[in-house]
Structure formats: structure tokens, C-alpha cells
mmCIF file of C-alpha atoms in Angstrom:
data_model
loop_
_atom_site.group_PDB
_atom_site.id
_atom_site.type_symbol
_atom_site.label_atom_id
_atom_site.label_comp_id
_atom_site.label_asym_id
_atom_site.label_seq_id
_atom_site.Cartn_x
_atom_site.Cartn_y
_atom_site.Cartn_z
ATOM 1 C CA MET A 1 9.245 -27.857 43.510
ATOM 2 C CA ASN A 2 5.479 -27.787 43.876
ATOM 3 C CA LYS A 3 2.943 -28.528 41.122
ATOM 4 C CA LYS A 4 1.954 -24.847 40.701
ATOM 5 C CA THR A 5 5.517 -23.756 40.021
ATOM 6 C CA LEU A 6 6.143 -26.651 37.613
ATOM 7 C CA PHE A 7 2.897 -25.909 35.748
ATOM 8 C CA SER A 8 3.833 -22.196 35.543
ATOM 9 C CA ILE A 9 7.287 -22.991 34.124
ATOM 10 C CA ILE A 10 5.832 -25.361 31.506
ATOM 11 C CA PHE A 11 3.098 -22.857 30.578
ATOM 12 C CA LEU A 12 5.583 -19.988 30.198
ATOM 13 C CA SER A 13 7.896 -22.175 28.102
ATOM 14 C CA ILE A 14 5.057 -22.992 25.716
ATOM 15 C CA ILE A 15 3.962 -19.343 25.489
ATOM 16 C CA ASN A 16 7.555 -18.225 24.923
ATOM 17 C CA THR A 17 7.924 -20.516 21.882
ATOM 18 C CA ALA A 18 4.722 -19.259 20.241
ATOM 19 C CA TYR A 19 5.383 -16.692 17.524
ATOM 20 C CA SER A 20 1.947 -15.063 17.580
ATOM 21 C CA GLN A 21 1.612 -15.705 13.877
ATOM 22 C CA ILE A 22 -1.668 -16.668 12.274
ATOM 23 C CA GLY A 23 -1.854 -19.013 9.335
ATOM 24 C CA ILE A 24 -4.949 -19.609 7.237
ATOM 25 C CA ASN A 25 -4.727 -22.816 5.207
ATOM 26 C CA THR A 26 -1.161 -23.298 6.474
ATOM 27 C CA SER A 27 0.327 -24.827 9.606
ATOM 28 C CA ASN A 28 3.592 -22.935 9.135
ATOM 29 C CA PRO A 29 2.851 -19.186 8.804
ATOM 30 C CA GLN A 30 5.745 -17.166 7.380
ATOM 31 C CA SER A 31 4.575 -13.732 8.633
ATOM 32 C CA THR A 32 2.158 -12.145 11.090
ATOM 33 C CA LEU A 33 -0.739 -13.153 8.841
ATOM 34 C CA ASP A 34 -0.083 -15.778 6.167
ATOM 35 C CA ILE A 35 -3.045 -16.683 3.964
ATOM 36 C CA ASN A 36 -2.669 -19.522 1.478
ATOM 37 C CA ALA A 37 -5.219 -20.403 -1.179
ATOM 38 C CA LYS A 38 -7.042 -23.670 -0.574
ATOM 39 C CA ASN A 39 -6.468 -24.581 -4.215
ATOM 40 C CA PRO A 40 -3.496 -22.546 -5.536
ATOM 41 C CA THR A 41 -3.456 -24.381 -8.897
ATOM 42 C CA GLY A 42 -5.835 -26.311 -11.054
ATOM 43 C CA THR A 43 -9.318 -25.842 -12.391
ATOM 44 C CA THR A 44 -11.386 -25.609 -9.210
ATOM 45 C CA THR A 45 -14.103 -22.958 -9.303
ATOM 46 C CA ASN A 46 -13.953 -22.118 -5.583
ATOM 47 C CA THR A 47 -13.124 -18.473 -4.837
ATOM 48 C CA ASP A 48 -9.895 -17.630 -2.979
ATOM 49 C CA GLY A 49 -8.732 -14.197 -1.846
ATOM 50 C CA ILE A 50 -9.291 -11.477 0.714
ATOM 51 C CA LEU A 51 -12.516 -9.507 0.791
ATOM 52 C CA ILE A 52 -11.781 -5.900 1.787
ATOM 53 C CA PRO A 53 -14.568 -3.998 3.599
ATOM 54 C CA ARG A 54 -16.870 -2.220 1.124
ATOM 55 C CA VAL A 55 -18.246 1.151 2.223
ATOM 56 C CA ASP A 56 -19.594 4.300 0.608
ATOM 57 C CA ARG A 57 -17.821 7.682 0.717
ATOM 58 C CA GLN A 58 -20.096 8.982 3.457
ATOM 59 C CA ARG A 59 -19.164 6.065 5.723
ATOM 60 C CA ALA A 60 -15.436 6.577 5.009
ATOM 61 C CA GLN A 61 -15.829 10.294 5.725
ATOM 62 C CA ASN A 62 -17.514 9.652 9.091
ATOM 63 C CA MET A 63 -15.172 6.978 10.468
ATOM 64 C CA GLY A 64 -13.764 8.045 13.835
ATOM 65 C CA THR A 65 -10.285 6.890 14.816
ATOM 66 C CA ILE A 66 -8.670 5.250 11.790
ATOM 67 C CA GLU A 67 -5.358 3.444 11.949
ATOM 68 C CA ILE A 68 -2.759 4.370 9.330
ATOM 69 C CA SER A 69 -2.715 1.788 6.494
ATOM 70 C CA THR A 70 -6.378 0.807 6.870
ATOM 71 C CA ILE A 71 -7.681 -0.380 3.489
ATOM 72 C CA ILE A 72 -11.272 -0.064 2.243
ATOM 73 C CA TYR A 73 -13.124 -0.375 -1.036
ATOM 74 C CA ILE A 74 -15.406 2.563 -1.893
ATOM 75 C CA ASN A 75 -18.482 1.131 -3.598
ATOM 76 C CA ASP A 76 -20.402 4.429 -3.945
ATOM 77 C CA TYR A 77 -18.498 7.703 -4.194
ATOM 78 C CA THR A 78 -21.660 9.771 -4.757
ATOM 79 C CA THR A 79 -22.679 9.779 -1.094
ATOM 80 C CA GLY A 80 -21.337 12.273 1.454
ATOM 81 C CA SER A 81 -19.046 15.037 0.246
ATOM 82 C CA GLN A 82 -15.542 15.186 -1.138
ATOM 83 C CA THR A 83 -14.100 17.034 1.893
ATOM 84 C CA ALA A 84 -11.831 16.440 4.897
ATOM 85 C CA LYS A 85 -10.776 12.769 5.141
ATOM 86 C CA ALA A 86 -12.730 11.993 1.966
ATOM 87 C CA GLN A 87 -11.229 14.766 -0.178
ATOM 88 C CA ASN A 88 -9.495 12.265 -2.489
ATOM 89 C CA ILE A 89 -12.455 9.913 -2.879
ATOM 90 C CA ASP A 90 -13.672 10.702 -6.377
ATOM 91 C CA ALA A 91 -14.278 7.234 -7.815
ATOM 92 C CA ASN A 92 -15.143 3.721 -6.739
ATOM 93 C CA GLY A 93 -12.050 1.672 -5.881
ATOM 94 C CA PHE A 94 -9.469 0.816 -3.234
ATOM 95 C CA TYR A 95 -8.240 3.446 -0.759
ATOM 96 C CA TYR A 96 -5.823 3.400 2.188
ATOM 97 C CA TYR A 97 -5.687 5.816 5.115
ATOM 98 C CA ASN A 98 -2.428 7.810 5.358
ATOM 99 C CA GLY A 99 -3.088 9.336 8.784
ATOM 100 C CA SER A 100 -5.132 12.310 7.607
ATOM 101 C CA VAL A 101 -6.954 11.422 4.354
ATOM 102 C CA TRP A 102 -7.982 8.423 2.260
ATOM 103 C CA GLU A 103 -5.594 7.909 -0.692
ATOM 104 C CA LYS A 104 -6.365 5.977 -3.880
ATOM 105 C CA ILE A 105 -4.514 2.720 -4.390
ATOM 106 C CA ASN A 106 -5.715 2.014 -7.929
ATOM 107 C CA LYS A 107 -4.147 5.005 -9.644
ATOM 108 C CA THR A 108 -3.539 4.419 -13.324
ATOM 109 C CA LEU A 109 -0.730 5.850 -15.382
ATOM 110 C CA LEU A 110 -3.320 7.301 -17.765
ATOM 111 C CA SER A 111 -4.533 9.736 -15.111
ATOM 112 C CA TYR A 112 -1.184 11.563 -15.001
ATOM 113 C CA PRO A 113 0.152 14.020 -17.560
ATOM 114 C CA ILE A 114 3.410 13.219 -19.368
ATOM 115 C CA GLY A 115 6.406 14.119 -17.220
ATOM 116 C CA SER A 116 4.634 13.716 -13.884
ATOM 117 C CA ILE A 117 6.045 11.677 -11.040
ATOM 118 C CA THR A 118 3.836 9.060 -9.432
ATOM 119 C CA GLN A 119 4.049 6.449 -6.716
ATOM 120 C CA SER A 120 4.012 2.763 -7.529
ATOM 121 C CA PHE A 121 4.436 -0.652 -6.024
ATOM 122 C CA LYS A 122 6.656 -1.607 -8.973
ATOM 123 C CA SER A 123 10.235 -2.634 -8.255
ATOM 124 C CA ALA A 124 11.449 -2.389 -11.855
ATOM 125 C CA ASP A 125 10.991 -0.086 -14.842
ATOM 126 C CA TYR A 126 7.479 -0.415 -16.193
ATOM 127 C CA SER A 127 5.747 0.648 -19.386
ATOM 128 C CA GLY A 128 7.886 3.708 -20.113
ATOM 129 C CA TRP A 129 8.334 4.698 -16.441
ATOM 130 C CA TYR A 130 11.868 4.509 -15.044
ATOM 131 C CA LEU A 131 12.871 4.049 -11.429
ATOM 132 C CA LEU A 132 14.798 6.954 -9.948
ATOM 133 C CA ASN A 133 17.398 4.735 -8.309
ATOM 134 C CA GLY A 134 20.671 6.555 -8.989
ATOM 135 C CA ARG A 135 21.795 4.336 -11.870
ATOM 136 C CA ALA A 136 23.778 5.558 -14.849
ATOM 137 C CA VAL A 137 21.790 7.340 -17.557
ATOM 138 C CA SER A 138 23.722 5.260 -20.128
ATOM 139 C CA THR A 139 21.816 2.132 -18.927
ATOM 140 C CA LEU A 140 18.505 3.577 -20.167
ATOM 141 C CA PRO A 141 17.070 3.088 -23.663
ATOM 142 C CA VAL A 142 18.202 5.759 -26.148
ATOM 143 C CA ALA A 143 14.894 7.680 -26.065
ATOM 144 C CA ALA A 144 15.002 7.779 -22.251
ATOM 145 C CA GLN A 145 18.640 8.950 -22.354
ATOM 146 C CA VAL A 146 17.609 11.849 -24.592
ATOM 147 C CA ALA A 147 14.737 12.716 -22.234
ATOM 148 C CA ALA A 148 17.078 12.539 -19.218
ATOM 149 C CA ALA A 149 19.612 14.792 -20.956
ATOM 150 C CA SER A 150 16.854 17.340 -21.672
ATOM 151 C CA LEU A 151 16.291 17.454 -17.900
ATOM 152 C CA GLY A 152 19.998 18.023 -17.269
ATOM 153 C CA LEU A 153 20.741 14.452 -16.180
ATOM 154 C CA THR A 154 23.859 13.401 -18.052
ATOM 155 C CA THR A 155 25.591 10.909 -15.759
ATOM 156 C CA ASN A 156 23.169 9.417 -13.204
ATOM 157 C CA LEU A 157 19.459 9.522 -12.445
ATOM 158 C CA PHE A 158 18.347 10.974 -9.137
ATOM 159 C CA ASP A 159 18.181 8.413 -6.339
ATOM 160 C CA ALA A 160 14.692 8.658 -4.842
ATOM 161 C CA THR A 161 14.826 5.266 -3.126
ATOM 162 C CA ASP A 162 12.910 5.425 0.181
ATOM 163 C CA ARG A 163 12.284 9.146 -0.261
ATOM 164 C CA THR A 164 9.173 11.244 -0.603
ATOM 165 C CA LEU A 165 9.078 13.879 -3.296
ATOM 166 C CA LYS A 166 7.156 17.047 -2.533
ATOM 167 C CA LEU A 167 6.513 20.385 -4.135
ATOM 168 C CA LYS A 168 8.100 23.501 -2.666
ATOM 169 C CA THR A 169 5.687 26.169 -1.498
ATOM 170 C CA ARG A 170 5.485 29.085 -3.913
ATOM 171 C CA GLN A 171 5.878 32.573 -2.504
ATOM 172 C CA LYS A 172 4.017 35.567 -3.893
ATOM 173 C CA ILE A 173 6.162 38.464 -5.026
#
């Protein structure tokens, strides 16, 4: 076996064992990008975190090809116009790109009327909101059971796990 072949085999073996994972402040990354704080505890005053790109609405509106799940922070929503990709940009804050428009990430429960359905990153009931996960209505607090019964739910909640809720199109008569 010549030196070139041996070198190629060793090189390919090393490349094959690499996981293509990047670790910042860690030598053992647990995912594609694993960022650990330099000082995760204590009283140090150094800043840790991720700084998301800050742009104004006009810049977000004029971006060309945008990958789905891109995250930005809108620092001035008064520039540009609230149209096309920027139709949902009506306040400063975090937005992600869903493939056609920028969507707010920092929605608050206060911006929705009572009885509305909203998306959340929560994995448990939270502040009067109940997960639609198919569980028995009897497991809810009494007030929530009464509310569920008024909606016609007497045995189980709907199971909306991994589903998208959408409004049916209304037809004119």
C-alpha cells in the first residue's frame, strides 16, 4: 500500500468520525449548534446570550431569498410599509419567516380576545390556557370543565397535538 492510499484512508476515517457539530464554550456539543454560557452561574457581570440581527421593517420587507425559520428583531416598525412579507410587522420585537411572511414571536395573551386560540411554545397548561391534547375534561379545574361543557365537550378535549388550526372559508349566499 502506498503512502497516498494510506493517507487517504486515515483522512477519510477522521472525517467520517466528525459529527459536523459546532460547540461554543463546550468541547462536547450536543446538537448542530450548542452554545454554553461562559459563566452559567454566579455573580459575574459579563453578558451571555445570542444577539439576533436587528433590522427595520423596510429592510425586512426588502430581503430577497429568505430561508424558512429565519429570526430577526425589528427595531423600527415605522419604516417601509406594512405590506407583502412585512404585513404582520406592526411593532418592534422578534419575528420569524414562515415561507411567505414575517410572523411575530413575542405575541402576548393580552392581545387576543377571550375564547381565541393561539400558538405557544408552552408544553403545559399556562395562566388559564389549556392544551388541546385529547385528555379527559374531568381532569380540568371546575371552571374550565364548565367552559368546556358550554362548548359541547363533555368527555375529552380535542387533540390538536402537531396540528394546525385554520378557519374555513365563508361562502356568500
